[in-house]
Amino acid sequence: MDLKNKIVLITGGNSGLGKATAKLSIEKGAKVIITGRDHDKTKSVADELGATPFKCDVTKDEEIDALYTFIEKEFGRLDVLINNAGIGIRKSLVELTRDELRQVYEVNVFGAAMVAQGAAKIFIKQNEGNIVNIASTASLKGYPTGSIYSTSKFALRGMTQCWQGELRKNNIRVIQVNPSEVPTAFGDEENRTERPLEENKLTPEDIAITIVNTLEMDKRAYVPEVTVHATNPF
């Protein structure tokens, strides 16, 4: 798949993995739409990269509907969805609350599903398309304080496998990417302040390269799931 002139939608595209993937996709010649809840920040990043900004909170169906109405009107098609919007809360079982579970699941599970639904409707009509779900190594193995975040990514992994089974007959590739720890704004849900990179940890660019490499594979083949670890993060 040649990304030149392809239409790529990246949720949560105004920082971290999403921003790095938008930058690399644009360098490859793609036309990229990035979304975020903070419109001013999203527009600023879009102006910096040469992307198209769109305010979208993935917990609100009306904003998702507006996003796809905009894409169909402005671009007439969609080639790639990178389902990247996500949040995390670390709490032990005896500390967590129902509201915290709901908050994370609304974004990481329900939001991811509804955004993917909108893309899938377009892709089925086109008889081709690509969905990339950004999960985590937390989708592969639980850990202490992971009852909220890890289980949300387990759910995303399950949905990825369901969508693979449903959509392959429509030439739609569904790919899950599992990064291990990447220093980003993730986890700072109030301020969304980017953490400094660490020499021995993964970078957002490492994951962007992984995503683009899987997309650039000939469309007769696809990678169902890829996990990326730092070689020596200790």
Tab-separated table of N, CA, C and O in Angstrom, residues 116-195:
chain	number	residue	atom	x	y	z
A	116	ALA	N	-14.596	2.961	15.036
A	116	ALA	CA	-14.347	1.904	14.056
A	116	ALA	C	-15.606	1.595	13.254
A	116	ALA	O	-15.527	1.293	12.057
A	117	GLN	N	-16.752	1.657	13.892
A	117	GLN	CA	-18.003	1.411	13.177
A	117	GLN	C	-18.181	2.407	12.032
A	117	GLN	O	-18.545	2.033	10.907
A	118	GLY	N	-17.928	3.684	12.322
A	118	GLY	CA	-18.055	4.701	11.279
A	118	GLY	C	-17.116	4.447	10.118
A	118	GLY	O	-17.497	4.584	8.943
A	119	ALA	N	-15.869	4.072	10.425
A	119	ALA	CA	-14.914	3.776	9.361
A	119	ALA	C	-15.322	2.535	8.591
A	119	ALA	O	-15.230	2.493	7.354
A	120	ALA	N	-15.774	1.513	9.305
A	120	ALA	CA	-16.134	0.249	8.656
A	120	ALA	C	-17.261	0.440	7.644
A	120	ALA	O	-17.273	-0.200	6.577
A	121	LYS	N	-18.214	1.304	7.953
A	121	LYS	CA	-19.309	1.555	7.015
A	121	LYS	C	-18.776	2.116	5.698
A	121	LYS	O	-19.239	1.740	4.611
A	122	ILE	N	-17.808	3.022	5.787
A	122	ILE	CA	-17.182	3.564	4.580
A	122	ILE	C	-16.374	2.485	3.867
A	122	ILE	O	-16.462	2.312	2.644
A	123	PHE	N	-15.595	1.736	4.624
A	123	PHE	CA	-14.723	0.733	4.030
A	123	PHE	C	-15.517	-0.370	3.325
A	123	PHE	O	-15.109	-0.874	2.275
A	124	ILE	N	-16.635	-0.771	3.913
A	124	ILE	CA	-17.452	-1.818	3.291
A	124	ILE	C	-17.996	-1.326	1.952
A	124	ILE	O	-18.002	-2.072	0.961
A	125	LYS	N	-18.424	-0.067	1.897
A	125	LYS	CA	-18.901	0.486	0.625
A	125	LYS	C	-17.775	0.537	-0.413
A	125	LYS	O	-18.005	0.297	-1.594
A	126	GLN	N	-16.576	0.855	0.052
A	126	GLN	CA	-15.416	0.932	-0.852
A	126	GLN	C	-14.867	-0.447	-1.214
A	126	GLN	O	-14.109	-0.590	-2.169
A	127	ASN	N	-15.188	-1.445	-0.399
A	127	ASN	CA	-14.618	-2.795	-0.487
A	127	ASN	C	-13.116	-2.794	-0.244
A	127	ASN	O	-12.391	-3.640	-0.761
A	128	GLU	N	-12.661	-1.901	0.619
A	128	GLU	CA	-11.264	-1.879	1.049
A	128	GLU	C	-11.094	-0.848	2.153
A	128	GLU	O	-11.877	0.097	2.270
A	129	GLY	N	-10.055	-1.041	2.948
A	129	GLY	CA	-9.748	-0.095	4.018
A	129	GLY	C	-8.861	-0.741	5.059
A	129	GLY	O	-8.549	-1.942	4.995
A	130	ASN	N	-8.443	0.058	6.024
A	130	ASN	CA	-7.508	-0.394	7.051
A	130	ASN	C	-7.885	0.218	8.393
A	130	ASN	O	-8.082	1.429	8.489
A	131	ILE	N	-7.977	-0.621	9.411
A	131	ILE	CA	-8.178	-0.164	10.785
A	131	ILE	C	-6.966	-0.596	11.598
A	131	ILE	O	-6.623	-1.784	11.621
A	132	VAL	N	-6.315	0.356	12.248
A	132	VAL	CA	-5.183	0.059	13.128
A	132	VAL	C	-5.602	0.435	14.544
A	132	VAL	O	-5.849	1.609	14.839
A	133	ASN	N	-5.706	-0.547	15.419
A	133	ASN	CA	-6.046	-0.308	16.818
A	133	ASN	C	-4.777	-0.221	17.648
A	133	ASN	O	-3.977	-1.170	17.658
A	134	ILE	N	-4.599	0.891	18.323
A	134	ILE	CA	-3.430	1.045	19.190
A	134	ILE	C	-3.808	0.522	20.569
A	134	ILE	O	-4.594	1.146	21.300
A	135	ALA	N	-3.273	-0.610	20.921
A	135	ALA	CA	-3.557	-1.239	22.209
A	135	ALA	C	-2.340	-1.055	23.110
A	135	ALA	O	-1.906	0.072	23.341
A	136	SER	N	-1.764	-2.145	23.588
A	136	SER	CA	-0.670	-2.052	24.547
A	136	SER	C	-0.224	-3.470	24.889
A	136	SER	O	-1.002	-4.425	24.725
A	137	THR	N	0.984	-3.603	25.408
A	137	THR	CA	1.369	-4.894	25.973
A	137	THR	C	0.469	-5.239	27.158
A	137	THR	O	0.372	-6.407	27.548
A	138	ALA	N	-0.232	-4.233	27.687
A	138	ALA	CA	-1.207	-4.482	28.756
A	138	ALA	C	-2.405	-5.276	28.257
A	138	ALA	O	-3.200	-5.763	29.061
A	139	SER	N	-2.568	-5.403	26.935
A	139	SER	CA	-3.646	-6.233	26.384
A	139	SER	C	-3.277	-7.708	26.360
A	139	SER	O	-4.118	-8.549	26.028
A	140	LEU	N	-2.020	-8.005	26.704
A	140	LEU	CA	-1.514	-9.383	26.638
A	140	LEU	C	-1.357	-10.019	28.010
A	140	LEU	O	-1.395	-11.243	28.138
A	141	LYS	N	-1.167	-9.185	29.031
A	141	LYS	CA	-0.909	-9.718	30.372
A	141	LYS	C	-1.291	-8.673	31.412
A	141	LYS	O	-0.882	-7.513	31.306
A	142	GLY	N	-2.077	-9.077	32.385
A	142	GLY	CA	-2.445	-8.169	33.462
A	142	GLY	C	-1.296	-7.919	34.416
A	142	GLY	O	-0.269	-8.612	34.386
A	143	TYR	N	-1.464	-6.936	35.273
A	143	TYR	CA	-0.418	-6.555	36.220
A	143	TYR	C	-1.077	-5.848	37.403
A	143	TYR	O	-2.220	-5.380	37.292
A	144	PRO	N	-0.394	-5.743	38.533
A	144	PRO	CA	-0.969	-5.033	39.677
A	144	PRO	C	-1.335	-3.598	39.307
A	144	PRO	O	-0.570	-2.919	38.612
A	145	THR	N	-2.478	-3.156	39.732
A	145	THR	CA	-3.090	-1.843	39.462
A	145	THR	C	-3.611	-1.732	38.026
A	145	THR	O	-3.998	-0.652	37.583
A	146	GLY	N	-3.674	-2.838	37.288
A	146	GLY	CA	-4.126	-2.791	35.900
A	146	GLY	C	-5.585	-3.156	35.687
A	146	GLY	O	-6.014	-3.308	34.542
A	147	SER	N	-6.352	-3.284	36.766
A	147	SER	CA	-7.739	-3.738	36.626
A	147	SER	C	-8.567	-2.863	35.696
A	147	SER	O	-9.481	-3.355	35.031
A	148	ILE	N	-8.263	-1.585	35.630
A	148	ILE	CA	-9.029	-0.685	34.760
A	148	ILE	C	-8.423	-0.648	33.362
A	148	ILE	O	-9.061	-1.029	32.377
A	149	TYR	N	-7.176	-0.187	33.264
A	149	TYR	CA	-6.567	0.027	31.949
A	149	TYR	C	-6.307	-1.279	31.200
A	149	TYR	O	-6.681	-1.427	30.036
A	150	SER	N	-5.680	-2.230	31.879
A	150	SER	CA	-5.322	-3.477	31.205
A	150	SER	C	-6.554	-4.193	30.671
A	150	SER	O	-6.572	-4.676	29.537
A	151	THR	N	-7.611	-4.248	31.472
A	151	THR	CA	-8.802	-4.949	31.001
A	151	THR	C	-9.462	-4.221	29.834
A	151	THR	O	-10.061	-4.851	28.961
A	152	SER	N	-9.338	-2.894	29.791
A	152	SER	CA	-9.885	-2.166	28.638
A	152	SER	C	-9.149	-2.550	27.367
A	152	SER	O	-9.749	-2.648	26.285
A	153	LYS	N	-7.840	-2.776	27.483
A	153	LYS	CA	-7.070	-3.159	26.301
A	153	LYS	C	-7.264	-4.639	25.961
A	153	LYS	O	-7.173	-5.025	24.789
A	154	PHE	N	-7.538	-5.478	26.970
A	154	PHE	CA	-7.953	-6.847	26.674
A	154	PHE	C	-9.237	-6.818	25.840
A	154	PHE	O	-9.403	-7.595	24.892
A	155	ALA	N	-10.158	-5.945	26.207
A	155	ALA	CA	-11.414	-5.822	25.458
A	155	ALA	C	-11.155	-5.356	24.034
A	155	ALA	O	-11.765	-5.865	23.079
A	156	LEU	N	-10.256	-4.393	23.863
A	156	LEU	CA	-9.925	-3.918	22.524
A	156	LEU	C	-9.313	-5.037	21.690
A	156	LEU	O	-9.614	-5.172	20.498
A	157	ARG	N	-8.484	-5.855	22.319
A	157	ARG	CA	-7.885	-6.987	21.594
A	157	ARG	C	-8.973	-7.965	21.137
A	157	ARG	O	-8.945	-8.468	20.015
A	158	GLY	N	-9.935	-8.220	22.013
A	158	GLY	CA	-11.035	-9.096	21.630
A	158	GLY	C	-11.833	-8.522	20.474
A	158	GLY	O	-12.213	-9.238	19.533
A	159	MET	N	-12.117	-7.205	20.514
A	159	MET	CA	-12.850	-6.578	19.423
A	159	MET	C	-12.047	-6.624	18.128
A	159	MET	O	-12.604	-6.868	17.052
A	160	THR	N	-10.735	-6.406	18.220
A	160	THR	CA	-9.888	-6.477	17.029
A	160	THR	C	-10.044	-7.822	16.348
A	160	THR	O	-10.216	-7.905	15.118
A	161	GLN	N	-10.002	-8.881	17.116
A	161	GLN	CA	-10.119	-10.219	16.538
A	161	GLN	C	-11.509	-10.444	15.936
A	161	GLN	O	-11.643	-11.081	14.888
A	162	CYS	N	-12.543	-9.902	16.577
A	162	CYS	CA	-13.898	-10.002	16.014
A	162	CYS	C	-13.983	-9.270	14.677
A	162	CYS	O	-14.556	-9.787	13.703
A	163	TRP	N	-13.415	-8.065	14.635
A	163	TRP	CA	-13.491	-7.277	13.402
A	163	TRP	C	-12.680	-7.927	12.287
A	163	TRP	O	-13.065	-7.866	11.117
A	164	GLN	N	-11.555	-8.544	12.645
A	164	GLN	CA	-10.791	-9.265	11.625
A	164	GLN	C	-11.661	-10.352	10.984
A	164	GLN	O	-11.681	-10.508	9.760
A	165	GLY	N	-12.385	-11.090	11.827
A	165	GLY	CA	-13.243	-12.152	11.312
A	165	GLY	C	-14.382	-11.619	10.456
A	165	GLY	O	-14.773	-12.244	9.466
A	166	GLU	N	-14.915	-10.453	10.819
A	166	GLU	CA	-16.043	-9.889	10.094
A	166	GLU	C	-15.656	-9.215	8.784
A	166	GLU	O	-16.419	-9.271	7.809
A	167	LEU	N	-14.499	-8.569	8.736
A	167	LEU	CA	-14.216	-7.610	7.668
A	167	LEU	C	-13.231	-8.083	6.602
A	167	LEU	O	-13.088	-7.417	5.568
A	168	ARG	N	-12.563	-9.203	6.825
A	168	ARG	CA	-11.580	-9.643	5.827
A	168	ARG	C	-12.212	-9.871	4.464
A	168	ARG	O	-11.598	-9.610	3.432
A	169	LYS	N	-13.458	-10.352	4.458
A	169	LYS	CA	-14.131	-10.622	3.177
A	169	LYS	C	-14.397	-9.340	2.393
A	169	LYS	O	-14.707	-9.393	1.189
A	170	ASN	N	-14.282	-8.193	3.065
A	170	ASN	CA	-14.447	-6.897	2.402
A	170	ASN	C	-13.103	-6.224	2.115
A	170	ASN	O	-13.060	-5.019	1.869
A	171	ASN	N	-12.030	-7.014	2.150
A	171	ASN	CA	-10.683	-6.493	1.880
A	171	ASN	C	-10.275	-5.410	2.875
A	171	ASN	O	-9.550	-4.478	2.528
A	172	ILE	N	-10.758	-5.556	4.094
A	172	ILE	CA	-10.429	-4.602	5.157
A	172	ILE	C	-9.449	-5.259	6.122
A	172	ILE	O	-9.743	-6.312	6.687
A	173	ARG	N	-8.295	-4.650	6.260
A	173	ARG	CA	-7.281	-5.172	7.175
A	173	ARG	C	-7.472	-4.520	8.547
A	173	ARG	O	-7.589	-3.300	8.648
A	174	VAL	N	-7.509	-5.341	9.588
A	174	VAL	CA	-7.610	-4.846	10.967
A	174	VAL	C	-6.346	-5.293	11.696
A	174	VAL	O	-6.083	-6.489	11.830
A	175	ILE	N	-5.589	-4.323	12.165
A	175	ILE	CA	-4.254	-4.556	12.716
A	175	ILE	C	-4.207	-4.013	14.136
A	175	ILE	O	-4.660	-2.892	14.394
A	176	GLN	N	-3.664	-4.789	15.063
A	176	GLN	CA	-3.480	-4.282	16.421
A	176	GLN	C	-1.998	-4.083	16.690
A	176	GLN	O	-1.182	-4.962	16.399
A	177	VAL	N	-1.661	-2.930	17.263
A	177	VAL	CA	-0.275	-2.608	17.616
A	177	VAL	C	-0.187	-2.493	19.134
A	177	VAL	O	-0.958	-1.747	19.758
A	178	ASN	N	0.750	-3.224	19.718
A	178	ASN	CA	0.927	-3.270	21.168
A	178	ASN	C	2.284	-2.672	21.553
A	178	ASN	O	3.286	-3.384	21.570
A	179	PRO	N	2.352	-1.383	21.860
A	179	PRO	CA	3.615	-0.832	22.354
A	179	PRO	C	3.812	-1.196	23.821
A	179	PRO	O	2.847	-1.256	24.592
A	180	SER	N	5.059	-1.400	24.206
A	180	SER	CA	5.357	-1.370	25.639
A	180	SER	C	5.498	0.106	26.023
A	180	SER	O	5.064	0.981	25.275
A	181	GLU	N	6.061	0.414	27.154
A	181	GLU	CA	6.023	1.788	27.648
A	181	GLU	C	6.681	2.777	26.683
A	181	GLU	O	7.795	2.578	26.217
A	182	VAL	N	5.939	3.843	26.389
A	182	VAL	CA	6.454	4.960	25.596
A	182	VAL	C	6.210	6.234	26.403
A	182	VAL	O	5.071	6.525	26.760
A	183	PRO	N	7.258	7.002	26.733
A	183	PRO	CA	7.038	8.244	27.478
A	183	PRO	C	6.237	9.243	26.636
A	183	PRO	O	6.717	9.764	25.631
A	184	THR	N	4.988	9.475	27.001
A	184	THR	CA	4.116	10.439	26.329
A	184	THR	C	3.293	11.145	27.409
A	184	THR	O	3.568	11.006	28.595
A	185	ALA	N	2.246	11.847	26.988
A	185	ALA	CA	1.342	12.483	27.946
A	185	ALA	C	0.355	11.491	28.532
A	185	ALA	O	-0.424	11.840	29.423
A	186	PHE	N	0.377	10.257	28.052
A	186	PHE	CA	-0.570	9.243	28.515
A	186	PHE	C	-0.458	9.070	30.026
A	186	PHE	O	0.636	8.993	30.583
A	187	GLY	N	-1.604	9.014	30.681
A	187	GLY	CA	-1.636	8.863	32.130
A	187	GLY	C	-1.847	10.180	32.856
A	187	GLY	O	-2.374	10.205	33.969
A	188	ASP	N	-1.459	11.294	32.194
A	188	ASP	CA	-1.713	12.613	32.766
A	188	ASP	C	-2.987	13.148	32.114
A	188	ASP	O	-2.949	14.009	31.235
A	189	GLU	N	-4.125	12.609	32.531
A	189	GLU	CA	-5.368	12.903	31.832
A	189	GLU	C	-5.863	14.324	32.088
A	189	GLU	O	-6.659	14.852	31.315
A	190	GLU	N	-5.378	14.957	33.155
A	190	GLU	CA	-5.830	16.313	33.460
A	190	GLU	C	-5.093	17.348	32.642
A	190	GLU	O	-5.698	18.242	32.038
A	191	ASN	N	-3.759	17.234	32.560
A	191	ASN	CA	-2.959	18.260	31.896
A	191	ASN	C	-2.446	17.859	30.520
A	191	ASN	O	-2.122	18.713	29.710
A	192	ARG	N	-2.358	16.559	30.260
A	192	ARG	CA	-1.842	16.014	28.996
A	192	ARG	C	-0.458	16.588	28.690
A	192	ARG	O	-0.147	16.972	27.567
A	193	THR	N	0.396	16.635	29.705
A	193	THR	CA	1.757	17.136	29.533
A	193	THR	C	2.676	16.004	29.092
A	193	THR	O	2.714	14.943	29.721
A	194	GLU	N	3.400	16.234	28.006
A	194	GLU	CA	4.290	15.208	27.483
A	194	GLU	C	5.458	14.954	28.445
A	194	GLU	O	6.075	15.897	28.949
A	195	ARG	N	5.730	13.678	28.709
A	195	ARG	CA	6.901	13.337	29.514
A	195	ARG	C	8.141	13.357	28.627
A	195	ARG	O	8.053	13.084	27.424
